[in-house]
Coordinates of C-alpha atoms and ligand atoms in Angstrom, one line a residue:
M1 CA -5.9 -93.2 -9.6
A2 CA -7.2 -90.0 -7.9
Q3 CA -10.2 -88.4 -9.9
D4 CA -10.1 -85.9 -12.4
I5 CA -11.1 -82.1 -11.5
L6 CA -13.1 -80.3 -14.3
L7 CA -13.2 -76.3 -13.1
K8 CA -16.4 -75.3 -15.4
N9 CA -17.9 -72.4 -16.7
A10 CA -15.3 -69.9 -15.9
R11 CA -14.2 -66.7 -16.9
L12 CA -10.1 -67.4 -17.3
I13 CA -7.7 -64.8 -17.3
D14 CA -4.7 -67.2 -18.7
C15 CA -2.2 -64.7 -18.6
I16 CA -1.2 -65.0 -21.8
S17 CA -3.8 -63.1 -23.9
D18 CA -4.9 -59.8 -23.0
Q19 CA -9.5 -60.3 -21.9
P20 CA -10.6 -62.5 -20.1
Q21 CA -12.5 -65.5 -21.9
E22 CA -15.1 -66.6 -20.9
R23 CA -17.6 -69.4 -20.3
M24 CA -14.3 -72.1 -20.2
S25 CA -13.4 -75.2 -17.8
V26 CA -10.2 -76.4 -17.3
L27 CA -9.2 -80.0 -17.1
I28 CA -6.8 -81.4 -14.4
R29 CA -5.5 -84.5 -13.8
G30 CA -2.5 -85.3 -11.4
D31 CA -0.4 -82.0 -11.0
R32 CA -1.4 -80.5 -13.8
I33 CA -3.9 -79.2 -16.2
I34 CA -4.2 -81.3 -19.2
D35 CA -7.3 -79.8 -21.5
I36 CA -8.3 -75.9 -21.8
I37 CA -12.4 -76.3 -23.2
N38 CA -13.9 -74.0 -24.4
G39 CA -18.3 -74.4 -22.8
D40 CA -18.8 -77.1 -20.1
G41 CA -16.2 -80.0 -20.7
P42 CA -16.4 -83.5 -20.2
A43 CA -19.0 -84.5 -17.6
G44 CA -18.9 -88.2 -16.1
P45 CA -18.4 -90.4 -13.0
E46 CA -14.7 -90.1 -13.3
V47 CA -14.4 -86.6 -13.3
D48 CA -15.1 -84.2 -10.0
V49 CA -16.8 -81.1 -12.2
V50 CA -16.6 -77.9 -9.7
D51 CA -19.0 -75.7 -10.8
C52 CA -17.5 -72.3 -11.5
A53 CA -20.2 -69.9 -12.8
G54 CA -19.8 -66.1 -12.1
K55 CA -16.3 -66.8 -11.1
T56 CA -12.9 -66.2 -12.6
I57 CA -9.9 -68.3 -12.5
M58 CA -6.4 -67.5 -12.7
P59 CA -2.7 -68.9 -12.4
G60 CA -1.6 -69.1 -9.2
L61 CA 0.3 -65.7 -8.2
I62 CA 4.4 -66.0 -7.9
D63 CA 6.6 -63.7 -6.0
T64 CA 10.0 -63.6 -7.0
H65 CA 11.9 -62.1 -4.6
V66 CA 11.5 -62.9 -0.3
H67 CA 13.3 -64.1 2.1
A68 CA 11.6 -67.1 3.4
T69 CA 13.9 -68.6 5.9
F70 CA 13.5 -65.0 7.6
V71 CA 10.3 -66.8 9.4
D72 CA 8.8 -69.2 11.0
E73 CA 7.6 -71.9 8.7
I74 CA 3.9 -70.9 10.1
D75 CA 4.7 -67.9 8.7
L76 CA 5.1 -69.6 5.0
T77 CA 1.1 -70.8 5.4
L78 CA 0.2 -67.0 4.6
F79 CA 1.8 -67.3 0.7
L80 CA -1.0 -70.0 0.2
G81 CA -3.4 -68.4 1.9
N82 CA -3.1 -65.0 -0.2
G83 CA -2.8 -67.1 -3.6
V84 CA 0.7 -66.9 -3.6
T85 CA 1.5 -71.0 -5.0
T86 CA 5.2 -70.3 -6.0
A87 CA 7.9 -68.3 -4.2
R88 CA 11.8 -67.5 -5.3
D89 CA 13.7 -67.3 -1.9
V90 CA 16.5 -64.6 -3.2
G91 CA 18.6 -64.6 -0.2
G92 CA 19.7 -67.0 2.7
R93 CA 22.1 -69.4 4.1
L94 CA 22.4 -72.5 1.3
D95 CA 21.8 -75.1 3.5
E96 CA 19.2 -73.5 5.3
V97 CA 17.3 -72.6 1.9
I98 CA 17.7 -76.3 0.3
K99 CA 16.2 -78.0 3.3
L100 CA 13.4 -75.6 3.6
R101 CA 12.8 -76.0 -0.4
S102 CA 12.8 -79.9 -0.4
R103 CA 10.2 -79.9 2.5
L104 CA 7.9 -77.1 0.9
N105 CA 8.1 -78.6 -2.8
N106 CA 7.8 -82.3 -1.1
G107 CA 4.4 -81.1 1.1
E108 CA 5.9 -81.3 4.3
L109 CA 5.2 -78.2 5.0
L110 CA 1.6 -76.0 3.9
G111 CA 3.2 -73.2 1.6
P112 CA 4.4 -71.9 -2.0
R113 CA 6.6 -74.4 -4.1
L114 CA 10.1 -72.4 -3.7
F115 CA 12.9 -71.6 -5.7
V116 CA 16.4 -70.4 -4.3
C117 CA 19.4 -68.9 -5.4
G118 CA 21.2 -69.2 -2.1
P119 CA 23.6 -66.4 -0.3
L120 CA 24.1 -62.8 -0.9
L121 CA 27.3 -63.0 -3.4
D122 CA 29.0 -59.5 -2.2
G123 CA 32.7 -58.6 -3.8
A124 CA 35.8 -58.1 -2.1
S125 CA 33.8 -55.4 0.7
E126 CA 31.1 -56.1 2.8
A127 CA 27.1 -54.6 2.0
F128 CA 27.0 -55.2 6.0
P129 CA 28.3 -57.6 8.8
H130 CA 28.4 -60.5 8.1
S131 CA 27.3 -61.7 11.9
G132 CA 24.0 -61.3 13.3
A133 CA 20.8 -62.7 11.5
I134 CA 21.3 -60.7 8.3
G135 CA 24.5 -61.6 7.9
R136 CA 24.1 -65.6 7.7
M137 CA 23.0 -64.7 3.5
L138 CA 25.7 -63.4 2.9
D139 CA 28.7 -65.4 1.0
S140 CA 31.5 -63.4 -1.5
V141 CA 33.4 -63.1 -4.6
P142 CA 36.3 -61.4 -3.6
N143 CA 37.7 -61.1 -7.0
A144 CA 37.2 -62.4 -10.6
A145 CA 39.6 -65.8 -10.0
A146 CA 37.2 -66.6 -7.0
A147 CA 34.1 -66.7 -9.4
P148 CA 34.1 -70.2 -11.4
A149 CA 35.1 -72.2 -7.8
K150 CA 32.5 -70.0 -6.0
I151 CA 29.7 -70.2 -8.8
K152 CA 30.5 -74.2 -8.9
E153 CA 29.8 -74.4 -5.1
I154 CA 26.6 -72.8 -5.1
M155 CA 25.2 -74.7 -8.4
D156 CA 26.2 -78.5 -7.1
A157 CA 23.9 -77.5 -4.1
G158 CA 21.6 -77.6 -6.3
V159 CA 19.6 -73.8 -6.3
D160 CA 17.1 -72.6 -9.0
G161 CA 19.4 -68.8 -10.2
I162 CA 22.0 -66.6 -8.6
K163 CA 21.2 -63.7 -6.7
L164 CA 24.9 -60.8 -7.0
Y165 CA 25.0 -58.6 -4.9
Y166 CA 25.7 -54.7 -3.6
T167 CA 29.5 -54.7 -3.0
M168 CA 30.4 -56.8 -6.7
T169 CA 32.2 -54.3 -8.4
P170 CA 32.2 -55.1 -12.9
D171 CA 35.2 -57.1 -13.3
I172 CA 33.7 -59.5 -10.5
L173 CA 30.1 -59.8 -11.8
G174 CA 31.2 -60.5 -15.2
A175 CA 33.4 -63.4 -14.0
C176 CA 30.4 -65.0 -12.1
I177 CA 27.6 -64.4 -15.1
E178 CA 30.4 -65.6 -17.2
A179 CA 30.8 -68.7 -14.4
V180 CA 27.1 -69.9 -14.6
D181 CA 27.0 -69.5 -18.4
Q182 CA 23.5 -69.0 -18.6
R183 CA 22.9 -72.0 -16.8
L184 CA 20.7 -70.6 -14.4
P185 CA 19.1 -67.0 -14.2
V186 CA 21.1 -64.5 -12.7
T187 CA 19.4 -61.0 -11.0
G188 CA 21.4 -58.7 -9.0
H189 CA 20.6 -56.2 -5.9
I190 CA 23.6 -54.1 -7.1
G191 CA 25.2 -51.5 -6.6
M192 CA 29.4 -50.9 -6.9
T193 CA 28.1 -52.1 -10.8
T194 CA 25.4 -50.3 -12.7
A195 CA 22.6 -51.5 -14.1
Q196 CA 23.7 -50.4 -17.5
E197 CA 27.3 -52.4 -17.1
A198 CA 25.7 -55.0 -15.3
V199 CA 23.2 -56.0 -18.4
D200 CA 26.2 -55.5 -20.8
L201 CA 27.9 -58.1 -19.0
G202 CA 24.3 -59.9 -19.8
I203 CA 22.7 -60.0 -16.1
N204 CA 19.3 -61.8 -16.5
G205 CA 17.6 -59.9 -14.4
L206 CA 17.5 -56.8 -11.6
E207 CA 15.9 -56.3 -8.5
H208 CA 14.4 -53.1 -7.0
M209 CA 13.0 -50.7 -9.4
W210 CA 14.7 -48.3 -5.8
I211 CA 18.0 -49.2 -6.0
S212 CA 19.8 -51.3 -8.9
P213 CA 18.5 -48.8 -11.5
Y214 CA 19.5 -46.0 -9.3
N215 CA 22.7 -44.7 -10.4
N216 CA 22.1 -44.7 -14.1
I217 CA 18.4 -42.8 -13.6
C218 CA 19.6 -40.0 -10.5
P219 CA 21.4 -36.9 -11.0
V220 CA 24.7 -37.5 -11.0
E221 CA 26.0 -35.8 -7.5
L222 CA 23.2 -37.6 -5.9
R223 CA 24.5 -41.5 -6.6
F224 CA 25.6 -43.6 -4.2
G225 CA 29.1 -45.5 -3.5
A226 CA 30.7 -47.9 -1.9
E227 CA 29.6 -46.7 1.5
M228 CA 26.2 -46.5 0.5
S229 CA 24.4 -50.0 1.4
M230 CA 20.6 -49.9 2.3
S231 CA 21.9 -50.3 5.4
S232 CA 23.0 -46.5 5.5
R233 CA 22.2 -44.3 7.7
N234 CA 21.7 -41.7 4.3
F235 CA 20.4 -44.5 2.2
S236 CA 16.9 -43.4 1.8
K237 CA 17.1 -39.7 2.4
Q238 CA 19.0 -39.6 -1.2
T239 CA 17.7 -42.0 -2.2
F240 CA 14.2 -40.1 -2.5
Q241 CA 15.5 -37.0 -3.0
G242 CA 17.8 -38.8 -6.1
W243 CA 14.6 -40.3 -7.6
E244 CA 12.3 -37.1 -7.0
E245 CA 15.2 -35.2 -9.0
A246 CA 15.4 -37.6 -11.7
D247 CA 14.8 -37.1 -15.0
L248 CA 13.3 -40.1 -16.2
Q249 CA 13.9 -38.9 -20.5
G250 CA 17.2 -38.6 -19.4
P251 CA 19.6 -40.3 -21.5
G252 CA 21.0 -42.6 -19.0
T253 CA 17.1 -44.3 -18.2
Q254 CA 16.8 -44.1 -21.8
K255 CA 19.8 -46.2 -22.9
L256 CA 19.2 -47.9 -19.8
F257 CA 15.5 -49.1 -20.3
D258 CA 16.4 -49.9 -24.3
S259 CA 19.1 -51.8 -23.5
M260 CA 16.8 -54.2 -20.7
A261 CA 13.9 -54.2 -23.0
E262 CA 16.4 -55.5 -26.2
K263 CA 18.0 -57.8 -24.0
Q264 CA 14.5 -58.9 -22.2
V265 CA 16.4 -58.7 -18.5
K266 CA 13.8 -58.8 -15.9
M267 CA 12.7 -56.0 -13.5
G268 CA 12.2 -57.1 -10.7
T269 CA 9.9 -53.8 -9.2
T270 CA 10.1 -54.6 -4.6
L271 CA 7.9 -51.1 -5.0
D272 CA 5.8 -52.8 -1.9
L273 CA 8.7 -51.3 0.3
L274 CA 7.1 -48.2 -0.1
W275 CA 3.9 -49.6 0.7
L276 CA 3.8 -47.3 4.6
A277 CA 4.7 -44.4 2.3
N278 CA 2.2 -44.8 -0.4
I279 CA -0.7 -45.4 1.8
G280 CA 0.5 -43.0 5.1
L281 CA 1.4 -43.8 8.3
E282 CA -2.1 -43.8 9.8
A283 CA -3.6 -45.9 7.7
A284 CA -0.6 -48.2 7.5
L285 CA -1.4 -48.3 11.6
D286 CA -5.7 -49.1 10.6
D287 CA -4.4 -52.0 8.1
N288 CA -5.9 -55.0 8.8
D289 CA -2.8 -56.8 7.3
R290 CA -0.5 -55.9 10.0
I291 CA -2.6 -58.4 12.2
Y292 CA -0.3 -60.9 10.2
I293 CA 2.9 -59.6 11.0
P294 CA 5.5 -62.4 11.6
Q295 CA 6.4 -63.1 15.1
K296 CA 10.3 -62.9 14.7
S297 CA 9.5 -59.5 12.1
L298 CA 7.8 -58.3 15.3
R299 CA 10.3 -59.2 17.5
A300 CA 13.3 -57.7 15.0
Q301 CA 11.3 -54.5 14.8
R302 CA 10.5 -54.0 18.7
A303 CA 13.7 -54.2 19.5
L304 CA 15.0 -52.0 17.2
G305 CA 11.9 -49.6 18.7
K306 CA 13.0 -50.2 21.8
K307 CA 16.5 -48.5 20.9
V308 CA 15.1 -45.7 19.4
N309 CA 12.4 -45.2 21.9
A310 CA 9.5 -45.6 19.5
G311 CA 5.9 -46.3 19.6
V312 CA 3.6 -48.6 18.1
E313 CA 4.4 -47.8 14.6
W314 CA 7.6 -49.5 14.9
D315 CA 6.1 -52.7 13.9
I316 CA 5.5 -51.3 10.5
H317 CA 8.6 -49.6 10.4
T318 CA 10.6 -50.0 6.9
G319 CA 13.8 -47.9 7.9
F320 CA 13.0 -44.4 6.7
P321 CA 11.0 -41.4 8.3
P322 CA 7.2 -42.6 7.7
G323 CA 5.5 -39.5 5.4
N324 CA 8.3 -39.7 3.2
G325 CA 9.0 -41.4 0.2
K326 CA 5.6 -40.7 -1.5
A327 CA 7.3 -38.7 -4.3
A328 CA 9.7 -41.2 -5.2
L329 CA 7.5 -43.6 -5.5
E330 CA 5.7 -42.1 -8.0
K331 CA 8.5 -41.7 -9.8
Q332 CA 9.9 -45.5 -9.9
K333 CA 6.1 -45.9 -10.8
D334 CA 6.2 -44.0 -14.0
A335 CA 10.0 -45.8 -14.5
C336 CA 8.0 -49.3 -14.5
R337 CA 5.7 -48.0 -16.8
I338 CA 8.2 -46.4 -19.4
L339 CA 10.1 -49.0 -19.1
H340 CA 7.1 -51.5 -19.7
D341 CA 5.9 -48.9 -22.7
K342 CA 9.7 -50.2 -24.5
G343 CA 8.7 -54.0 -24.0
G344 CA 10.8 -54.4 -21.2
I345 CA 9.7 -57.3 -18.6
I346 CA 8.3 -56.0 -15.3
V347 CA 8.1 -58.5 -12.7
G348 CA 6.8 -58.3 -9.5
G349 CA 8.7 -59.1 -6.1
T350 CA 8.1 -57.9 -2.5
D351 CA 11.3 -58.9 -0.1
C352 CA 8.5 -60.2 2.4
C353 CA 10.0 -61.9 5.0
G354 CA 13.0 -60.0 5.2
I355 CA 11.1 -56.9 5.7
A356 CA 7.8 -56.9 8.2
Y357 CA 5.2 -54.9 6.6
P358 CA 3.4 -56.4 4.3
P359 CA 3.4 -59.4 5.9
P360 CA 4.1 -62.6 3.4
G361 CA 1.5 -63.1 0.9
F362 CA 0.1 -59.9 1.4
A363 CA 2.7 -57.8 0.3
L364 CA 2.3 -59.4 -3.4
L365 CA -1.3 -58.3 -3.1
R366 CA 0.4 -55.2 -2.2
E367 CA 3.0 -55.0 -4.9
A368 CA 0.3 -55.4 -7.8
E369 CA -1.7 -52.3 -6.6
L370 CA 1.7 -50.6 -7.3
L371 CA 1.7 -52.1 -10.2
S372 CA -1.2 -51.8 -11.2
D373 CA -1.1 -47.7 -11.4
A374 CA 1.7 -47.9 -13.8
I375 CA 1.0 -50.3 -16.4
G376 CA -2.6 -50.8 -16.0
P377 CA -4.1 -53.9 -14.2
M378 CA -3.4 -56.8 -16.5
A379 CA -0.4 -56.2 -17.2
A380 CA 0.0 -56.5 -13.1
L381 CA -1.7 -59.2 -13.5
K382 CA 1.2 -60.9 -16.0
A383 CA 3.9 -59.3 -13.7
I384 CA 3.0 -61.6 -11.0
T385 CA 2.4 -64.6 -13.0
T386 CA 3.4 -65.4 -16.7
A387 CA 6.5 -62.6 -16.7
A388 CA 7.8 -63.4 -12.8
A389 CA 7.9 -67.8 -14.3
S390 CA 10.0 -65.9 -17.0
A391 CA 12.2 -64.7 -14.6
L392 CA 12.3 -68.3 -13.2
L393 CA 12.9 -69.8 -16.1
K394 CA 10.1 -72.2 -15.6
Q395 CA 7.2 -70.3 -18.2
D396 CA 7.1 -74.0 -19.8
E397 CA 5.5 -74.8 -16.2
L398 CA 4.4 -72.3 -14.4
G399 CA 2.4 -68.7 -14.4
S400 CA -0.4 -69.1 -17.3
I401 CA -3.2 -71.8 -17.6
A402 CA -2.0 -73.6 -20.7
K403 CA -2.0 -77.2 -21.5
G404 CA 0.8 -79.1 -19.6
R405 CA 1.3 -76.3 -17.4
Y406 CA 1.1 -77.2 -13.7
A407 CA -2.3 -76.8 -12.0
D408 CA -1.5 -73.7 -10.1
I409 CA -5.0 -71.9 -10.0
L410 CA -7.5 -69.9 -8.5
I411 CA -11.0 -69.6 -8.1
L412 CA -12.5 -66.1 -7.3
S413 CA -15.3 -64.7 -6.7
R414 CA -14.5 -61.4 -8.4
D415 CA -12.3 -60.4 -11.7
P416 CA -9.2 -59.0 -11.1
S417 CA -8.4 -57.8 -14.6
T418 CA -10.8 -55.3 -13.9
D419 CA -9.3 -54.2 -10.2
V420 CA -6.1 -56.3 -9.4
R421 CA -7.9 -55.7 -5.4
N422 CA -10.1 -58.3 -6.3
L423 CA -7.5 -60.7 -6.1
R424 CA -8.4 -60.5 -2.0
S425 CA -11.9 -62.5 -3.0
V426 CA -9.7 -65.8 -3.6
E427 CA -11.7 -68.6 -2.6
T428 CA -9.7 -71.4 -3.4
V429 CA -6.0 -72.4 -4.0
Y430 CA -5.0 -75.3 -6.2
R431 CA -0.9 -75.7 -6.1
A432 CA -0.2 -78.7 -8.2
G433 CA -3.5 -79.7 -8.1
V434 CA -3.8 -80.2 -4.3
A435 CA -7.0 -77.5 -3.4
H436 CA -6.6 -75.5 -0.4
D437 CA -8.9 -73.1 1.1
P438 CA -7.1 -69.3 1.7
K439 CA -9.6 -68.5 4.7
A440 CA -9.2 -71.5 6.3
I441 CA -5.7 -70.7 5.6
L442 CA -6.1 -67.6 7.2
D443 CA -8.2 -68.5 10.2
A444 CA -6.0 -70.8 11.4
Y445 CA -2.6 -68.8 11.4
P446 CA -1.6 -67.4 15.0
S447 CA -2.7 -63.4 14.0
R448 CA -2.6 -60.8 16.3
D449 CA -5.7 -59.7 17.4
P450 CA -6.3 -56.1 16.3
S451 CA -7.4 -54.7 20.2
E452 CA -4.1 -55.9 21.1
L453 CA -2.3 -53.4 18.8
E454 CA -3.7 -50.8 20.8
Q455 CA -1.7 -51.9 23.8
I456 CA 1.6 -52.1 22.4
P457 CA 3.9 -51.4 25.2
T458 CA 5.5 -48.1 24.3
Y459 CA 8.6 -48.6 25.7
Ligands
ZN501 ZN1 15.4 -58.9 -0.6

């Protein structure tokens, strides 16, 4: 039998209480945490002791919004390399995500524990064309009567959650939620059903603060309709304006957030979609994280850049003019804070692998920074641990340091509860009791030489 592991004498952030606790020890047996001890804990030949004096330990991070099949397998190591021990795939071809999940979860591949939702379920119309790389993750429920069979098909394949998508109308969305019948969490990136309608119909989560609640929050004349999916040309322009002009104290926002708090609907934030707007183009071009953009994403970005005759900035381009979106992002942070203050559940997700930049793993650290601006550092840490686990309905297994949980634990040299940028100081990552060296993982990753970035051909 493998040795027990004792992480001894650490500052402990369990992500349940609001304060770190000093001089704590955590005992790991196999893949589980079996004891939390005030003080040093047991010694003896059967225990591997890791002295954590001066260090902080906390739960492994959870990214609830990724598209893991959009990148190569090597890119999934970036999650563990940044302390992300669990990820939820919220859109991919059913057979592909199921296969990837089993390879990650049985340890065949180095990466996070994966939960999957299978395809994006659209309604009668298509949010974007079914052909092509992105279309592979779409499926549809063309009418309410078709919902039970489609939900059964996906659930029989063994998914961990259901993802409803943009063109789903309230009748179909309600029929899907009814068919799931609370057996799995249902989340949505919605558009043709409003967030208020979806919450009233019993949805468990909403994705993208930018998008899903938008129609209840923005001025009426700036609402989007059937023609305005995320890939539409006007999408960012119109929604940035809508956010800028939104009245967050108005009745639409207040009613929605009251209902979300009351029903504990999880708000998946993906504020990092606007990371480029947050730091500006120049800082983004200098950002060291950029060397970790996955090759597949890079190729797609360069192909797009070539079409519009763009320069090097296209490897980080997220589909809207760099420089735009800063005011909209600030408003989205305000919205997070208002929902949080009402007792709503803020959950950090990123859309990484689906977008090129920020790269996998790094994206959740960026999300934490933006969330910390909005709701403070400790709540931001909970958004990517305990709250994220509750969105997966796995709060008794993951997301906190407590007896019986999976031993998904980070050892950090600096305390992230005072400054979430200290998440970058992770020294050891345990996933299910197995230790990984994040620095070795990042060193082994075929990242690009920063000097190469200067020489990317302008087409
Ligand atoms: Zn997504």
